[in-house]
CSV table of C-alpha atoms and ligand atoms in Angstrom, one decimal:
chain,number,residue,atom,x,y,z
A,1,UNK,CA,-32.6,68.1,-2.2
A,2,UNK,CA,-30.5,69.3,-4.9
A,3,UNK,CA,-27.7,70.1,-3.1
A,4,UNK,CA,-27.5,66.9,-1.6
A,5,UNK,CA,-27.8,65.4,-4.9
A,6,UNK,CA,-24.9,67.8,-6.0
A,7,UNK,CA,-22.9,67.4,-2.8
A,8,UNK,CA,-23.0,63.8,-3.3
A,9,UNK,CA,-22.3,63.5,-6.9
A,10,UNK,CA,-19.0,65.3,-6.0
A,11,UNK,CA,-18.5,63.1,-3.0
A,12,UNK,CA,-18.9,60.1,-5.9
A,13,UNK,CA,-16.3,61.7,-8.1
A,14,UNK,CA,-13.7,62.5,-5.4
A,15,UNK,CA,-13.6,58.4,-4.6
A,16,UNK,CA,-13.6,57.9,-8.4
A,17,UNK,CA,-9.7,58.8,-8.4
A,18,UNK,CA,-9.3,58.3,-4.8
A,19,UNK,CA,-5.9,56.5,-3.4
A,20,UNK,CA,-6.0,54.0,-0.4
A,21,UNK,CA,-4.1,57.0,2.2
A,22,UNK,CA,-6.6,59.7,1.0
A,23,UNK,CA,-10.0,57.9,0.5
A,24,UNK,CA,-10.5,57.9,4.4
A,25,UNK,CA,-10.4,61.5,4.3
A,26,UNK,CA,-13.3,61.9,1.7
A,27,UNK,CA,-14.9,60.1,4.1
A,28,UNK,CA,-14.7,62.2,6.8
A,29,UNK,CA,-15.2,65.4,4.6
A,30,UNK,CA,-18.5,64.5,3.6
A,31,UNK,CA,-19.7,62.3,6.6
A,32,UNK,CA,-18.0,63.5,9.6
A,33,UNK,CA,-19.2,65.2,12.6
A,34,UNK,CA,-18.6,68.4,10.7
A,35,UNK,CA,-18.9,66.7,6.9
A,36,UNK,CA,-20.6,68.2,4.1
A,37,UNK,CA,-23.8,66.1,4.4
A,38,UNK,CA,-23.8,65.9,7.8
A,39,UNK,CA,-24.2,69.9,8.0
A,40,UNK,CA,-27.4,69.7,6.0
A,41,UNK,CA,-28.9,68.1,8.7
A,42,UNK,CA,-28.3,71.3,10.9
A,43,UNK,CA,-30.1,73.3,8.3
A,44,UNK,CA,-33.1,71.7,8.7
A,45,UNK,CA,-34.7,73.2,11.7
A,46,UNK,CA,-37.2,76.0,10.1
A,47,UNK,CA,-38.6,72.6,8.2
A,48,UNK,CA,-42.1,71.2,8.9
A,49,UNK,CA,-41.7,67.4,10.1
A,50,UNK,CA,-43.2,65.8,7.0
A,51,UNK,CA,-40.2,68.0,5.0
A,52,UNK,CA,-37.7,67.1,7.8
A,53,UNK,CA,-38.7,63.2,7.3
A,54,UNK,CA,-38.2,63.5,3.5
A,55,UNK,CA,-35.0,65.2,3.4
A,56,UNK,CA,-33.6,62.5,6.3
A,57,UNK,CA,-34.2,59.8,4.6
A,58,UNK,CA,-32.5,61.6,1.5
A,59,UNK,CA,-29.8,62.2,3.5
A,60,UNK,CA,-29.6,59.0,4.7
A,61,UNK,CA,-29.9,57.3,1.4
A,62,UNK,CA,-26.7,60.0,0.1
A,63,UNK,CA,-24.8,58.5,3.2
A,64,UNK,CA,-25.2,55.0,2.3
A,65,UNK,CA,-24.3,54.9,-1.2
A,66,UNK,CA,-21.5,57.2,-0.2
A,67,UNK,CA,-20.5,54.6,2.3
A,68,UNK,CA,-20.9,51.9,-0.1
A,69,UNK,CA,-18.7,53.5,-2.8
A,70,UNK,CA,-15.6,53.9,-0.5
A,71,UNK,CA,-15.7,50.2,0.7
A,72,UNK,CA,-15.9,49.2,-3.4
A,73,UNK,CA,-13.3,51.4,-4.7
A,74,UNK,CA,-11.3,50.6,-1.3
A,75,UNK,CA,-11.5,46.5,-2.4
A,76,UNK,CA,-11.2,47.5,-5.8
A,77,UNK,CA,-8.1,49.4,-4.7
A,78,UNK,CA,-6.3,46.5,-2.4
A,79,UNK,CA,-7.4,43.9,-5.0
A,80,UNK,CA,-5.2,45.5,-7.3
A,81,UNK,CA,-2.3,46.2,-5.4
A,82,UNK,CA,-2.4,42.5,-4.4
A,83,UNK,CA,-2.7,41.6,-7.8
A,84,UNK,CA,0.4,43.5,-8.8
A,85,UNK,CA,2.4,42.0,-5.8
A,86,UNK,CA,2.0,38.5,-6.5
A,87,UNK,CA,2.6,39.4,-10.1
A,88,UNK,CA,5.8,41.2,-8.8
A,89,UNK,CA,6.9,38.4,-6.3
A,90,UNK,CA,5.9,35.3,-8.2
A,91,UNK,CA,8.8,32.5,-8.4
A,92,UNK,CA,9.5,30.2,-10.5
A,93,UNK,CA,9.8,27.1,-8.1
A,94,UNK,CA,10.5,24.2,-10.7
A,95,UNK,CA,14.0,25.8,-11.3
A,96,UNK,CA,14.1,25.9,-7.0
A,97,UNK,CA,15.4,22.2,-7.6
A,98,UNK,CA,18.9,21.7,-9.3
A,99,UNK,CA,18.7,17.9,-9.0
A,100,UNK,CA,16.0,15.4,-9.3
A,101,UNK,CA,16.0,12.8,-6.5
A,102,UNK,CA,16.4,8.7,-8.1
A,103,UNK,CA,13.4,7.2,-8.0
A,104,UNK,CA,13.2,3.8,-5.8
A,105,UNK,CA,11.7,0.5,-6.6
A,106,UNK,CA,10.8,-2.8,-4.5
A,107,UNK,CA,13.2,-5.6,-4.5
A,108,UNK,CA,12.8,-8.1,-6.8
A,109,UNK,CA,11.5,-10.5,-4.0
A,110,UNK,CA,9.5,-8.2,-2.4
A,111,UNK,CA,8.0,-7.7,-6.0
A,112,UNK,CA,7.4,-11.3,-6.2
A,113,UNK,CA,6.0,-11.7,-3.0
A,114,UNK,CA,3.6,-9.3,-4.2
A,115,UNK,CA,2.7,-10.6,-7.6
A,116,UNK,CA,2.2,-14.2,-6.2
A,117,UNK,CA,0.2,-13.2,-3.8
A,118,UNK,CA,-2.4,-10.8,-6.0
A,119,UNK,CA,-2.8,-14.0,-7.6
A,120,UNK,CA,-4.0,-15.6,-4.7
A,121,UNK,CA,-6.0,-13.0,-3.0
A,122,UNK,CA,-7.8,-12.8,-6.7
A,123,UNK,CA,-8.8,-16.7,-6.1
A,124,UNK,CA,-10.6,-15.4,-2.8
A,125,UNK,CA,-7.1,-16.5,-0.1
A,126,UNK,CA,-6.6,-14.0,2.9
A,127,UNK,CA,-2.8,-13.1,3.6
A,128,UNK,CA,-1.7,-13.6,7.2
A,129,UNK,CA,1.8,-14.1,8.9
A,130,UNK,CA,3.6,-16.1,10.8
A,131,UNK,CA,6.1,-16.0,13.1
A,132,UNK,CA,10.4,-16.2,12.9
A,133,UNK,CA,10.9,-17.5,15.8
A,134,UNK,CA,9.4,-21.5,16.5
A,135,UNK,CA,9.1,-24.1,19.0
A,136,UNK,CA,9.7,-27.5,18.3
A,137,UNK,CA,6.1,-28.4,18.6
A,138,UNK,CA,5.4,-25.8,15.9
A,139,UNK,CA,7.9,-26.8,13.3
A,140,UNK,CA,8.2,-30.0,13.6
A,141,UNK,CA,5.8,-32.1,16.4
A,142,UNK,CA,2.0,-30.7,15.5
A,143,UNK,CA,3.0,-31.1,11.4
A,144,UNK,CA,3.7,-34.9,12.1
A,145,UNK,CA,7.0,-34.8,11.4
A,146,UNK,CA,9.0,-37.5,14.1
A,147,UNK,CA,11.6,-37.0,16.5
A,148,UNK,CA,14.1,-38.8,14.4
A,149,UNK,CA,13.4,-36.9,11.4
A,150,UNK,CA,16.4,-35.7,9.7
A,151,UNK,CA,15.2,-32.3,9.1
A,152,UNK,CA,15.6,-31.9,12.7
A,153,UNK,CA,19.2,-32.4,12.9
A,154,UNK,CA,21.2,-29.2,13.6
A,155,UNK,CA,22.8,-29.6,9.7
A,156,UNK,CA,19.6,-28.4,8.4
A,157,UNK,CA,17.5,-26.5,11.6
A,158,UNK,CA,19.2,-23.3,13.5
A,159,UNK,CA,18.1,-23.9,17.1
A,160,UNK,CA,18.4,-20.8,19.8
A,161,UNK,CA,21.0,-20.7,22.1
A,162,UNK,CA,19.6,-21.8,25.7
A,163,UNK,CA,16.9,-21.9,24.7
A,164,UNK,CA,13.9,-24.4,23.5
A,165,UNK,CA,13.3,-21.9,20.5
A,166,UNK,CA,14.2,-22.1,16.7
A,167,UNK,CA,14.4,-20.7,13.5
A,168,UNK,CA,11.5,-22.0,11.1
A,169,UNK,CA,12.9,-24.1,8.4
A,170,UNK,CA,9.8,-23.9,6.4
A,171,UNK,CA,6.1,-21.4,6.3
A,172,UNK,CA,4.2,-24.9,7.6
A,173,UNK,CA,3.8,-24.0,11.5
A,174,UNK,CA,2.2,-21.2,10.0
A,175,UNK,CA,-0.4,-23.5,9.8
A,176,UNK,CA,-0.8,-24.6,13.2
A,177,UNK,CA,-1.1,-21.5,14.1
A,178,UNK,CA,-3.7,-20.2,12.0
A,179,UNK,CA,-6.2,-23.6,12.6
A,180,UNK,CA,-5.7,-23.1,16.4
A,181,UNK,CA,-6.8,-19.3,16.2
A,182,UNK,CA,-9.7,-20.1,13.9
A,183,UNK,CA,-12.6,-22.4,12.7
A,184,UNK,CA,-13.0,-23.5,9.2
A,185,UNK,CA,-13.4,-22.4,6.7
A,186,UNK,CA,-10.1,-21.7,6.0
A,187,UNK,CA,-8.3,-20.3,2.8
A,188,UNK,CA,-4.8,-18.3,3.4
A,189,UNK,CA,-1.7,-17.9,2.5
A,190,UNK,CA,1.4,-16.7,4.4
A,191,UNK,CA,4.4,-15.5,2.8
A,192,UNK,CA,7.6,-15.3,5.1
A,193,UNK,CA,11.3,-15.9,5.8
A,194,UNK,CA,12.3,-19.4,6.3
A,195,UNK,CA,16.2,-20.2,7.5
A,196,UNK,CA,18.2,-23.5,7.0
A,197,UNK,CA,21.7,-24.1,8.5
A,198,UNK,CA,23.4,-24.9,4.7
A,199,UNK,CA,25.5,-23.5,2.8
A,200,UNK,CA,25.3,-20.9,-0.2
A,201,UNK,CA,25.4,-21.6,-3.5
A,202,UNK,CA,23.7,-20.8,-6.6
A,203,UNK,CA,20.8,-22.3,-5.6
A,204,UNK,CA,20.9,-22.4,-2.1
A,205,UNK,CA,20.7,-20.1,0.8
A,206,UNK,CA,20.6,-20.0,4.8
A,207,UNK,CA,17.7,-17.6,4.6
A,208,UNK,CA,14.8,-17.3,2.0
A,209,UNK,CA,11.4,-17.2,1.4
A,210,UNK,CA,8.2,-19.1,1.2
A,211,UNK,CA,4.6,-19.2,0.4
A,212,UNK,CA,2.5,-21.2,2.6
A,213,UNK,CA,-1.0,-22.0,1.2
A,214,UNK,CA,-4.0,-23.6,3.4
A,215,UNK,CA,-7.5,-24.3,2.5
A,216,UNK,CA,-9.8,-26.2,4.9
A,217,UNK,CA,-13.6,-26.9,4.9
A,218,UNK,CA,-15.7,-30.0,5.2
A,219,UNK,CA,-15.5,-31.1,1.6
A,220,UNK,CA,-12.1,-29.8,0.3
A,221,UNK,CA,-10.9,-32.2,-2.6
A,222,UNK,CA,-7.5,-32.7,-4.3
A,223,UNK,CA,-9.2,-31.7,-7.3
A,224,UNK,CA,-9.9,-28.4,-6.2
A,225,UNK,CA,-6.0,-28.3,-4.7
A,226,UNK,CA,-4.9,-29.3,-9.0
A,227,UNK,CA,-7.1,-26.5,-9.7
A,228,UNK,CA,-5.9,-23.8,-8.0
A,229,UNK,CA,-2.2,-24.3,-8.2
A,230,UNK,CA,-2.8,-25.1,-12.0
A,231,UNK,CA,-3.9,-22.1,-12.4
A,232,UNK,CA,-2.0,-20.0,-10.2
A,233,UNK,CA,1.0,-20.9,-12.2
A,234,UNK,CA,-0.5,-20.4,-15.8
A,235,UNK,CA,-1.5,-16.7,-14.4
A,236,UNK,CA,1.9,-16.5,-13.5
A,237,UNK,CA,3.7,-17.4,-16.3
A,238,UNK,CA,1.4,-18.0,-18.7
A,239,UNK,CA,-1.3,-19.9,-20.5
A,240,UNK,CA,1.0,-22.0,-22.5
A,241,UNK,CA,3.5,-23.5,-20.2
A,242,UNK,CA,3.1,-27.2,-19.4
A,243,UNK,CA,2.9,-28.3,-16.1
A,244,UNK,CA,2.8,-31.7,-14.0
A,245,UNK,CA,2.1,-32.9,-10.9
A,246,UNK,CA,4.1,-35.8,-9.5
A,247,UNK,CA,3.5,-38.3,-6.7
A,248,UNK,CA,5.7,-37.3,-4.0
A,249,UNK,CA,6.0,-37.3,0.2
A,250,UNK,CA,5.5,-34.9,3.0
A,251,UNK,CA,5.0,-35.7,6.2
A,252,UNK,CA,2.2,-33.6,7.1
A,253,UNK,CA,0.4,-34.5,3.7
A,254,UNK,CA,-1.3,-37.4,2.8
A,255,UNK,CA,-1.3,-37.6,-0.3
A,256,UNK,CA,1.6,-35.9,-1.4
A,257,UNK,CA,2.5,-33.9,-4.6
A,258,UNK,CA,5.3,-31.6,-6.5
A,259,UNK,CA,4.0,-29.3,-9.2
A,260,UNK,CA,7.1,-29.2,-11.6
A,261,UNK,CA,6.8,-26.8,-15.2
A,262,UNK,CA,8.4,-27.8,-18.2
A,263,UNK,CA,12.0,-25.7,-18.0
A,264,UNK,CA,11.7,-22.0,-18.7
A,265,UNK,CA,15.4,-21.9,-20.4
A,266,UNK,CA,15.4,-25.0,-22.6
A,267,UNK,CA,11.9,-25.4,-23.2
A,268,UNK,CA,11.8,-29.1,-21.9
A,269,UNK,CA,14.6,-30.4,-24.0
A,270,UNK,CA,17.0,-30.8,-20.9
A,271,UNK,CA,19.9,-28.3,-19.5
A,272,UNK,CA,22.3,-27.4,-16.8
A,273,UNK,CA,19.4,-25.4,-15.3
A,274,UNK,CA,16.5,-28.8,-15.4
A,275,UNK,CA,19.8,-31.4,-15.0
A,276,UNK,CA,18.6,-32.3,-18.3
A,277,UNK,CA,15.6,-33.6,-16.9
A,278,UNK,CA,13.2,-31.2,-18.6
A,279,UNK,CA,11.4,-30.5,-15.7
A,280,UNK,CA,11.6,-28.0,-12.6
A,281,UNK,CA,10.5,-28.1,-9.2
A,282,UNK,CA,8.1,-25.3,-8.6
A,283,UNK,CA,6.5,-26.6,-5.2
A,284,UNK,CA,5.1,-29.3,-2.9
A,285,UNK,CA,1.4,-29.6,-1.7
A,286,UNK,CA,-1.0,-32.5,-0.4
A,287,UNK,CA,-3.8,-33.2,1.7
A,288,UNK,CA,-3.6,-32.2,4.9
A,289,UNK,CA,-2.2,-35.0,7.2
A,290,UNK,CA,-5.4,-36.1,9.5
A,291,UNK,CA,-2.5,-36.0,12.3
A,292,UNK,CA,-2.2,-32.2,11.7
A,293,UNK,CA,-5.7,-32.0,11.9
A,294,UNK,CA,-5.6,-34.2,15.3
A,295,UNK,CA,-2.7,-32.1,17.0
A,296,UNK,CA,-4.9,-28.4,16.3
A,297,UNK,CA,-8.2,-30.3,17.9
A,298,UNK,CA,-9.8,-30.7,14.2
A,299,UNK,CA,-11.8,-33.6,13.4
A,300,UNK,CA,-10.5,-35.5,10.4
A,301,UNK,CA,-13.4,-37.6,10.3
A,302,UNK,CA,-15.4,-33.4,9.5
A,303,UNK,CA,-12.4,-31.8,8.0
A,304,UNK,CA,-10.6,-31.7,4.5
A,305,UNK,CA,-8.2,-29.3,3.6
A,306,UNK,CA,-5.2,-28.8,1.0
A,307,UNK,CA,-1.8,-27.4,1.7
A,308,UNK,CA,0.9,-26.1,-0.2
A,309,UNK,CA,4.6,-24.5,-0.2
A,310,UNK,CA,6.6,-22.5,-2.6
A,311,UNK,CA,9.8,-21.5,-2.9
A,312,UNK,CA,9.8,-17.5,-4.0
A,313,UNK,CA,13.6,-17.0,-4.6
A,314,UNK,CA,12.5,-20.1,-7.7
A,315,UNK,CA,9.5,-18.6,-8.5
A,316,UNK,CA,11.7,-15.0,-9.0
A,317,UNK,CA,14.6,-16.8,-11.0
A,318,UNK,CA,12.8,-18.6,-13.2
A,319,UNK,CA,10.2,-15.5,-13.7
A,320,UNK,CA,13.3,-12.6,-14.6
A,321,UNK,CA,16.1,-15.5,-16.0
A,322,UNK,CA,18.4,-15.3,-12.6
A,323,UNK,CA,21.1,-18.5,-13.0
A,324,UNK,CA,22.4,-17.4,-9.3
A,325,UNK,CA,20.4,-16.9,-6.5
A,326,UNK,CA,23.1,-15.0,-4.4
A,327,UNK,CA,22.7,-11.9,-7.0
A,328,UNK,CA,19.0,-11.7,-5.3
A,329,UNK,CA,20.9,-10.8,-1.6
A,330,UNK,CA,24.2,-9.0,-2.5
A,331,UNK,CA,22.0,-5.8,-3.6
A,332,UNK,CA,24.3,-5.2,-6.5
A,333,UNK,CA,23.0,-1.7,-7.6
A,334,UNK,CA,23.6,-2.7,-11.2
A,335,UNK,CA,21.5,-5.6,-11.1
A,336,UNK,CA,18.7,-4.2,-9.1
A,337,UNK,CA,18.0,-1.8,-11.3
A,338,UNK,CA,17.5,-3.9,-14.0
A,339,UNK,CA,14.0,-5.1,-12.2
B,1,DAH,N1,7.2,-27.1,4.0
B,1,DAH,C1,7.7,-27.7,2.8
B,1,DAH,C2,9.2,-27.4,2.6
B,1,DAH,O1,9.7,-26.4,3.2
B,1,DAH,C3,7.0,-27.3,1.6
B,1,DAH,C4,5.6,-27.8,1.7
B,1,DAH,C5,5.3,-29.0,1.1
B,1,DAH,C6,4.6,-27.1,2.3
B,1,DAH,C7,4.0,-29.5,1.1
B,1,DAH,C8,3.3,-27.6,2.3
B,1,DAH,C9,3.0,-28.8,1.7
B,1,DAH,O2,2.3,-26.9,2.9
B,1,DAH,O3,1.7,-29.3,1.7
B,1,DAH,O4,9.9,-28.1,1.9
């Protein structure tokens, strides 16, 4: 017994200060076929069994903390070269990069888009799409709006080469759409490109955008319609602003409105921007036209509803203080990065 205690006490010592190439070979010297401890084991045959049993299980308690103490110092060994490798290769990737890349931004309409339609989303409205591409039924026919309408003339509305198709002139068919695919009640709004056959100016172009509004249920009021755009435009540009709505005429509303706000730029005392009048023209809305109910298969006698359109190249001028609406398409680096 005490030269196995001895025996493996030097066996402990020798992995003390072992390397990783030389530790396998303490191993073997003590616990191979011919190893140190093993031999014992041959020494034992003049024993009784009870000595042999006690002795074995000596022996085999040496082996395993022998065993034990090369796999520790072995981790203990790779750990630390590890540990002085990644210290060794470690690189210091921030100066990898000798240029940082610009950072992007969402055009100004886009960005408008957006903001006016968190607004609305926040007032409980689902955002949907419509469709580029119209019929004349769409556009025109199912929103009660007559044959011998001048917005159908080709000044105003691009029509498809051979073709019965179109290009929307306005977000409304948006509308048809949505109360033929579904039941009241309805509450949505559809933002989208829009294209009229005009020329560009300042405040005119052949292709911008709208927001397209739509509430229907059985008991939907104009009050509730003065309501919501009220405050849609107070969250928009504020508490303080005055605002008016004024008697006006669509064809598929009856009755008819326009929502104009006391001028941004000269606070209501008249400029080149209001035409003096004060006022600006922020959007139309109405109750929807019991013939636009009629043409989706609604009954007008069951169902109210509210509509409404807005012009978002307006909304984004008067918002940022543009004067032209072409600088909103010619993607001027200069003045896009000033949103
Ligand atoms: N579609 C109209 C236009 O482009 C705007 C409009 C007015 C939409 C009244 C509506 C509405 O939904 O009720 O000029």
């Amino acid at each position: 017994m005490n030269r196995i205690d001895s025996i493996l006490k030097e066996a402990l010592d020798k992995v003390k200060t072992a390397e990783l190439d030389t530790i396998e070979n303490i191993r073997i010297e003590y616990l191979g076929k011919k190893g140190k401890i093993t031999e014992i084991l041959k020494t034992l045959s003049s024993l009784s069994i009870e000595e042999k049993k006690q002795i074995g299980s000596e022996i085999n308690a040496a082996k395993d903390a022998l065993n034990d103490a090369v796999e520790s110092k072995k981790k203990e060994i790779t750990n630390k070269l590890l540990e002085e490798k990644m210290k060794n290769e470690k690189i210091d990737v921030s100066s990898a990069f000798s240029f940082t890349f610009p950072k992007g931004h969402y055009h100004i309409i886009s960005r408008t888009i957006e903001e006016m339609s968190d607004i609305f989303v926040s007032l409980g409205f689902d955002v949907s799409q419509g469709r580029e591409i119209e019929t004349d039924w769409y556009n025109f026919e199912a929103l009660n709006i007559p044959k011998d309408h001048p917005a159908r003339d080709t000044q105003d509305t691009f029509y498809l080469e051979n073709s019965s198709n179109l290009l929307r002139t306005h977000t409304s068919p948006a509308q048809i759409h949505i109360m033929e695919e579904s039941k009241p009640p309805i509450k949505v709004i559809v933002p989208g490109r829009v294209y009229r056959n005009e020329a560009t100016d300042a405040t005119h172009s052949a292709i911008f955008h709208q927001i397209e509004g739509l509430v229907v249920g059985e008991k939907v009021t104009f009050a509730e319609l003065k309501g919501t755009l009220s405050l849609f435009i107070h969250r928009l540009f504020g508490q303080e602003l005055d605002l008016r709505f004024r008697p006006s005429h669509f064809q598929f509303t009856e009755p008819s409105a326009e929502v104009d706000i006391k001028c941004v730029l000269c606070g209501g005392k008249g400029c080149r921007v209001c035409k003096g009048s004060g006022w600006l023209e922020m959007l139309g809305c109405g109750m929807v036209h019991p013939n636009v109910f009629r043409a989706v298969k609604y009954d007008p006698e069951k169902y109210t509803g509210y509509a409404f359109g807005l012009g978002v190249e307006r909304f984004a001028m008067f918002k940022y203080g543009i004067d032209d609406m072409r600088v909103l398409y010619e993607n001027d680096l200069r003045v896009l990065r000033q949103f």
